[in-house]
Coordinates of C-alpha atoms in Angstrom, one line a residue:
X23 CA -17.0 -111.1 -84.0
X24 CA -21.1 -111.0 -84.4
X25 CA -23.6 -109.0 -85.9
X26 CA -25.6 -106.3 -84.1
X27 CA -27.7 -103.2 -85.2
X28 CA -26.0 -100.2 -83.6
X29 CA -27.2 -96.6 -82.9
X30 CA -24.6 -94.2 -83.0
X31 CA -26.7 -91.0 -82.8
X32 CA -30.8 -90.7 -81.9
X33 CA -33.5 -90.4 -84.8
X34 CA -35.6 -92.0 -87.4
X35 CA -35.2 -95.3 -88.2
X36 CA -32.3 -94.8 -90.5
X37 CA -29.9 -94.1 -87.7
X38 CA -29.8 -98.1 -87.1
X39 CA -26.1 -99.7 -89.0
X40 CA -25.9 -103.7 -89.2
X41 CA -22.2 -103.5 -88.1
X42 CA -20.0 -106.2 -86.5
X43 CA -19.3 -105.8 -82.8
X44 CA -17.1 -107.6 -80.2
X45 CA -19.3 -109.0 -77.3
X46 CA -16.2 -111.6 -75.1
X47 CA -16.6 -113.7 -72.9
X48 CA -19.5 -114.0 -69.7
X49 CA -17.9 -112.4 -66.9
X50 CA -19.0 -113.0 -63.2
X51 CA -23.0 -113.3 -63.3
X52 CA -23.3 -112.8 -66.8
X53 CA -24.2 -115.7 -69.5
X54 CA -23.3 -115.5 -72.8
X55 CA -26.7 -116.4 -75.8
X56 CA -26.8 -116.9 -79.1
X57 CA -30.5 -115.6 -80.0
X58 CA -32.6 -117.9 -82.4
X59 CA -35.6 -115.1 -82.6
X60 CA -35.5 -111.6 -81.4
X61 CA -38.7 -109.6 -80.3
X62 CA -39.6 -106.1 -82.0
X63 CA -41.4 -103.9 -79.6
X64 CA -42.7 -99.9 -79.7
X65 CA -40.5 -99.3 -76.6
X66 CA -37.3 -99.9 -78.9
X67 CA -38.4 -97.3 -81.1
X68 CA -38.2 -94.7 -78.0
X69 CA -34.5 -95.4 -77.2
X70 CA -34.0 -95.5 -80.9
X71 CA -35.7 -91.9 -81.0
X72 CA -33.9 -90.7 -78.2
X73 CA -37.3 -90.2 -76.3
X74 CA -35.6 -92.6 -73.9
X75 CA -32.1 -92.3 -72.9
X76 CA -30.1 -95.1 -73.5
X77 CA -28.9 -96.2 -69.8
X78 CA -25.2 -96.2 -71.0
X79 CA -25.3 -94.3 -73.8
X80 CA -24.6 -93.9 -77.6
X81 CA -23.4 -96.2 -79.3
X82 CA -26.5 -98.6 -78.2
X83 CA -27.8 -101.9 -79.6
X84 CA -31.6 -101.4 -79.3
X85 CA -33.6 -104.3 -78.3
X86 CA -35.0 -105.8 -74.7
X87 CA -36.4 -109.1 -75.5
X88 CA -35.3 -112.7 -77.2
X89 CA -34.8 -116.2 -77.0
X90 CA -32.1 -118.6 -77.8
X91 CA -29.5 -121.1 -76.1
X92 CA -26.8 -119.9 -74.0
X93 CA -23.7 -121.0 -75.3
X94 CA -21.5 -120.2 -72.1
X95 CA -21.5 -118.5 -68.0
X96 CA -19.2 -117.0 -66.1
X97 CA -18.2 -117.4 -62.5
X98 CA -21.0 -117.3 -60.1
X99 CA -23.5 -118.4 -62.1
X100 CA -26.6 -120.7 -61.3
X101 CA -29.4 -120.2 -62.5
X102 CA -28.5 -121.4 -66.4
X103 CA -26.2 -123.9 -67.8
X104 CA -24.9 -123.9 -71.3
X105 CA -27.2 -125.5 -74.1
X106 CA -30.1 -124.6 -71.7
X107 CA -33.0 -122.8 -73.6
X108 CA -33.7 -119.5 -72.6
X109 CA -35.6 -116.3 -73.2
X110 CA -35.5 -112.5 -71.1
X111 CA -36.6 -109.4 -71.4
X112 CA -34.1 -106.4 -70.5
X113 CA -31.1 -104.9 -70.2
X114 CA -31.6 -103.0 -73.5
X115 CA -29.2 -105.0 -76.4
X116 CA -31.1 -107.4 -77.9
X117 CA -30.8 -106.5 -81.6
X118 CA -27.4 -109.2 -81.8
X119 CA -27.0 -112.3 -82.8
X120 CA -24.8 -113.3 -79.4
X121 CA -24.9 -110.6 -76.6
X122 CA -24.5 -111.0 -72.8
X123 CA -26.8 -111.1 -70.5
X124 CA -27.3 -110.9 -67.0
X125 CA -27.5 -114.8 -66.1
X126 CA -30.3 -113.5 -63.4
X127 CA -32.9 -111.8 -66.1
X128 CA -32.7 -115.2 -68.6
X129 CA -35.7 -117.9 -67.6
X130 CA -35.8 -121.3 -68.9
X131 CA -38.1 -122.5 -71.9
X132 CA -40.8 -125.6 -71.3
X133 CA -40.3 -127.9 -74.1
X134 CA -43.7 -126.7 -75.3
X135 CA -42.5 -123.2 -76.0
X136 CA -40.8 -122.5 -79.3
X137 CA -37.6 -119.8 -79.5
X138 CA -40.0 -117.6 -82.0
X139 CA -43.1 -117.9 -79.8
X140 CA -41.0 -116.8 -76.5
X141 CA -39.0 -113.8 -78.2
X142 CA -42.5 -112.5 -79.6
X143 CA -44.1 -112.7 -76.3
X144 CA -42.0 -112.4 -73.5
X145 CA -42.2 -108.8 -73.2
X146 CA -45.8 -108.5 -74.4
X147 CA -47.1 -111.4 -72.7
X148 CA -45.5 -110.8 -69.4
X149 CA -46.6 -107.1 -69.9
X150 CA -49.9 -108.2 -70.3
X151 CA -49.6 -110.4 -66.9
X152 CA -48.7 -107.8 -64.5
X153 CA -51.2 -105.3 -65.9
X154 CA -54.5 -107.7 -65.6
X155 CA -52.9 -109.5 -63.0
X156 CA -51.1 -107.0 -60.2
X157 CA -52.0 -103.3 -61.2
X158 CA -55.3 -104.1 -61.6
X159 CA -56.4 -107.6 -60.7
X160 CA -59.1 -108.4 -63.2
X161 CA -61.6 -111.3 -62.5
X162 CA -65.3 -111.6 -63.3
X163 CA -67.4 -108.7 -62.9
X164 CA -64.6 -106.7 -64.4
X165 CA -65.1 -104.0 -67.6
X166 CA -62.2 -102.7 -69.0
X167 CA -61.4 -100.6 -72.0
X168 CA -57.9 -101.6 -74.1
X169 CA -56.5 -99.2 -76.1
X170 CA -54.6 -100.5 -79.6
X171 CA -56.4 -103.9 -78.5
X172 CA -54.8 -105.4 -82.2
X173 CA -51.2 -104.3 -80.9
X174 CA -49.0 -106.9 -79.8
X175 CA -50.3 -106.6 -75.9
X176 CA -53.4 -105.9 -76.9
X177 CA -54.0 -109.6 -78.7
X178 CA -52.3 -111.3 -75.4
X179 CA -54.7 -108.9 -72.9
X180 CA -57.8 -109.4 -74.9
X181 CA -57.3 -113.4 -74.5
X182 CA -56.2 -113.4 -71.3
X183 CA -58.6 -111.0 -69.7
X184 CA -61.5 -113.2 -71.6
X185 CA -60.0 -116.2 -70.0
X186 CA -60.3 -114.3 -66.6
X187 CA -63.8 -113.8 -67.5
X188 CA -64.2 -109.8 -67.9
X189 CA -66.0 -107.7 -69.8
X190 CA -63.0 -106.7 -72.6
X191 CA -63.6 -103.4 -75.2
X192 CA -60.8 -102.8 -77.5
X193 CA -60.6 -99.7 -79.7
X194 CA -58.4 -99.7 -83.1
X195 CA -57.7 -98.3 -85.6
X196 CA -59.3 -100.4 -88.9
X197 CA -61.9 -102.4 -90.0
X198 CA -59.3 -105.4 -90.7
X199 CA -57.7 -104.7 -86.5
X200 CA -61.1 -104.5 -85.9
X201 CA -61.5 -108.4 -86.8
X202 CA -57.9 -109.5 -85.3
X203 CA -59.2 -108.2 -82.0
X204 CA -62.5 -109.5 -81.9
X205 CA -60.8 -113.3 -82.9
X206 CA -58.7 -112.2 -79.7
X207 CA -61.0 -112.0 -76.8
X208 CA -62.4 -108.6 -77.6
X209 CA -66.5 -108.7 -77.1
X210 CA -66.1 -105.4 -78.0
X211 CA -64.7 -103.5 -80.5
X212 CA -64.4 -99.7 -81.4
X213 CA -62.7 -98.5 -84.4
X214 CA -62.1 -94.9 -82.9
X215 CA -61.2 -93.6 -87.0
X216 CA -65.3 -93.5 -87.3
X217 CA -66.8 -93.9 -83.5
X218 CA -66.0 -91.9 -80.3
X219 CA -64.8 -94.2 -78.2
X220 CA -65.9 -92.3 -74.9
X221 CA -69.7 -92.3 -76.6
X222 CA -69.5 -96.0 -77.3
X223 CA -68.3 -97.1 -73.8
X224 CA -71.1 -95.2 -72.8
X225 CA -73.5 -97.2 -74.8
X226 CA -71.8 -100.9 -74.7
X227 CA -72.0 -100.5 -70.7
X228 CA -75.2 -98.9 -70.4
X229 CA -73.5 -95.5 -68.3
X230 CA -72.0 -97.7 -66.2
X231 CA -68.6 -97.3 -67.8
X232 CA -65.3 -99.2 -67.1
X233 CA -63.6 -100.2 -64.2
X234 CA -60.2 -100.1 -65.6
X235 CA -58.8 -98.5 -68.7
X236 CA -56.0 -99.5 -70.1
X237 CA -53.8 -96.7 -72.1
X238 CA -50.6 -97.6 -74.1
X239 CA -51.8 -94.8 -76.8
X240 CA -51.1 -91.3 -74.6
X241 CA -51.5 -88.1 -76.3
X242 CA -54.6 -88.8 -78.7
X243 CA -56.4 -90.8 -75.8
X244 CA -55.9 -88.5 -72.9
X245 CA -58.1 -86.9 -71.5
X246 CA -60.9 -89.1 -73.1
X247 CA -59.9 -92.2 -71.2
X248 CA -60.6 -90.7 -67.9
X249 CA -63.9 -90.4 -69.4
X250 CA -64.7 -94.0 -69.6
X251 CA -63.8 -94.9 -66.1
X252 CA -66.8 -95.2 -63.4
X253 CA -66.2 -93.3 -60.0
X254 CA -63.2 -95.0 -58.1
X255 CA -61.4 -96.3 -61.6
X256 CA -58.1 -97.0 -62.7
X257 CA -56.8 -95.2 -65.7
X258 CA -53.6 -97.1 -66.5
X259 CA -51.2 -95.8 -68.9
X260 CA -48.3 -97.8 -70.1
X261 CA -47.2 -96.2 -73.0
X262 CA -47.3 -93.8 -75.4
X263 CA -47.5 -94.4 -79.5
X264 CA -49.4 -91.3 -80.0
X265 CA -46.7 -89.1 -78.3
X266 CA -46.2 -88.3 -74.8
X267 CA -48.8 -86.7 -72.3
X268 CA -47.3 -83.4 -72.1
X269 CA -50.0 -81.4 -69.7
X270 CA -51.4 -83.9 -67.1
X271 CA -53.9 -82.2 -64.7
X272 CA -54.1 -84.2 -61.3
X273 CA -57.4 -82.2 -60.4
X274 CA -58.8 -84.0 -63.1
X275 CA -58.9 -87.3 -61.2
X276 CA -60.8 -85.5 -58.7
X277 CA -63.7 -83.7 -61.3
X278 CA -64.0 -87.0 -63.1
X279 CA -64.8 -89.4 -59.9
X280 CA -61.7 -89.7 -57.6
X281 CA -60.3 -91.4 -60.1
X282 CA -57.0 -93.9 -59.9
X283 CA -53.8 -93.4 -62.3
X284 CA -50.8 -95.4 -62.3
X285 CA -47.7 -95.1 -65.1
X286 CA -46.2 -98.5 -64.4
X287 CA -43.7 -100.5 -66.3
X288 CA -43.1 -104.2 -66.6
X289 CA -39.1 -103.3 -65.0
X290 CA -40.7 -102.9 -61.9
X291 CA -42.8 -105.3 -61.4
X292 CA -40.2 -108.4 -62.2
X293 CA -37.1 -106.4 -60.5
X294 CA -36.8 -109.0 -58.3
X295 CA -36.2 -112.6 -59.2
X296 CA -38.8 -114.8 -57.7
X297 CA -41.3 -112.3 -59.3
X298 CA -39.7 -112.6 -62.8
X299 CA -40.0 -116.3 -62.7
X300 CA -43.8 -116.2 -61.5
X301 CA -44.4 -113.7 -64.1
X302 CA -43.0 -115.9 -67.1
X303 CA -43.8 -119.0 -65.8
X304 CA -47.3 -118.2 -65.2
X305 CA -47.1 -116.7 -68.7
X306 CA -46.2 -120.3 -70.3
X307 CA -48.6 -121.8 -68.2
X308 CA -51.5 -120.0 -70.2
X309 CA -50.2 -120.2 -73.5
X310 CA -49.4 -124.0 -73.0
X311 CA -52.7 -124.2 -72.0
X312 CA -54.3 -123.0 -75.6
X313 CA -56.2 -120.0 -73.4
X314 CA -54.0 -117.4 -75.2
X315 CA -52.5 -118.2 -78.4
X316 CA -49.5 -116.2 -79.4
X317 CA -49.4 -116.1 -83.5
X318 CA -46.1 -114.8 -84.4
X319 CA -47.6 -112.3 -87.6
X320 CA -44.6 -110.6 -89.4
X321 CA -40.9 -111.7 -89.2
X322 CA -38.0 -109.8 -90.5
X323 CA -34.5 -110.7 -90.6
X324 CA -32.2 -108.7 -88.4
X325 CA -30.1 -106.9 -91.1
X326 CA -33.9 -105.7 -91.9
X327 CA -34.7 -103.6 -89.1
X328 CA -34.8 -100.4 -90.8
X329 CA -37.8 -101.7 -92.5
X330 CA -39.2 -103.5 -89.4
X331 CA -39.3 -100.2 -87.5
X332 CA -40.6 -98.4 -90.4
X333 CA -43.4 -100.7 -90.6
X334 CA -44.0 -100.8 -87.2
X335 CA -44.0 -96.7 -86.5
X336 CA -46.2 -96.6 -89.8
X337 CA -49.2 -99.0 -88.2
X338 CA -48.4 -102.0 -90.6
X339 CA -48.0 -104.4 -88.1
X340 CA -50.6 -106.3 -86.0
X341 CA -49.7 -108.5 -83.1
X342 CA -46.3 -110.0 -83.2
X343 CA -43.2 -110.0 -85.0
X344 CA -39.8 -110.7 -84.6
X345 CA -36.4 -110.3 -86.1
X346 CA -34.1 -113.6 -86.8
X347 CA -30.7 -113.6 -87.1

């Protein structure tokens, strides 16, 4: 037997039980881990919430990202071996301190890569790939706006989109957020509790606006990032801390400059596995690097998660944390 946070019925963050749990043995495809760190991300609050439907249903262990060493396979399987280092992000399960897991989702460490690091950022980081990388392929010459530029993707992007040598604006939420994002890449940076974010794009890009927006906010940031976007944009929207978007209007794309819009999620764009591996290894390639640093802010143990949901739903976390067994 092992220990793993279960969800027997939807709701606050009280719902979640530290309970032992039979997990067996790999079967056919499947590798069996034992997790060293565990990533803590907004989406788990969603299936924890209900506003996503756990894919097999209640009882659930929340969680789709962490790191550790796979202690055994079962038939079939290639691409890991036991005592091989490994991280993954997805199927949902991750709060445990063994679980199963697809041997086809897990990707192998470089040395130079620490469990904590890769449990912290394999979801952000390879978030924050595909988004600057594929949806929208930032370079120089690009502006974009990031909202929540202090949240966990938002630290990764800001660095990374630096690196690629755009223009980065961040908006957040405190003067302290306000710092973190401007030590992160951010030129930038709006704090929209006293400025108007639309105004101030306005004015840091001289009318000219963004060529991208980035939108992992929703409901208090719609329709005002469509605002910010210069004829022919992209308004990408990822997510949705603020509460979902409940009455999109497609027309205004049209009235607002035949704008772009796009709800993509990182699922998609590493469904298939050579893309997984060029998404995470070009992930460790940057942070190994030193061109995006990956700080590892709050840690909570896993019998903790109550508390490391609270914190996270009450906008006391910045950047990264994780939960160790």
């Amino acid at each position: 037997m092992v220990r793993a946070i279960r969800v027997h019925e939807t709701g606050g963050p009280e719902v979640m039980r530290f309970e032992e749990v039979e997990i067996g043995e790999p079967g056919p495809g499947e590798a069996r881990i034992r997790h060293e760190a565990i990533g803590l991300n907004f989406i788990d609050t969603y299936f924890r919430s209900g506003l996503y439907p756990a894919p097999e249903g209640l009882p659930m262990t929340p969680g789709n990202e962490g790191a550790g060493t796979v202690v055994s396979v079962g038939e079939g399987v290639s691409e890991v071996a036991p005592g091989d280092r490994v991280a993954y992000v997805g199927p949902l399960g991750s709060y445990a301190e063994e679980r199963l897991v697809p041997a086809d989702r897990l990707v192998k460490l470089p040395r130079e890569i620490d469990s904590r690091t890769a449990a912290g950022m394999m979801l952000k980081g390879m978030t924050a790939s595909y988004l600057l990388k594929d949806t929208f392929k930032v370079g120089p010459g690009t502006t974009l706006l990031f909202h929540a530029a202090a949240g966990g993707v938002g630290l990764i992007a800001g660095q990374w989109a630096r690196h690629l040598g755009a223009t980065v604006i961040g908006t957040v939420g405190s003067p302290e957020k306000a710092e973190l994002a401007r030590a992160h890449g951010y030129e930038h940076v709006i704090d929209y509790t006293k400025e108007n974010f639309v105004e101030r794009v306005a004015e840091i890009t001289g009318g000219a606006k963004c060529d991208v927006v980035y939108d992992s906010v929703g409901n208090d940031t719609y329709p005002g990032s469509l605002d910010c976007l210069k004829p022919l944009g992209m308004w990408v929207s990822f997510g949705q801390s603020s509460g979902p978007i409940r009455d999109f209007n497609l027309a205004l794309l049209g009235q607002k400059g035949s704008l772009f819009a796009t709800r993509p999620t990182l699922f998609t764009y590493v469904a298939q596995r050579a893309d997984l591996e060029r998404t995470a290894n070009g992930l460790f390639d940057v942070v190994a690097s030193g061109a995006v640093k990956i700080k590892v802010n709050q840690t909570y143990a896993l019998a903790d998660a109550v508390k490391a949901h609270r914190d996270l739903e009450g906008r006391r976390t910045t950047g990264t944390t994780v939960l160790l067994p």
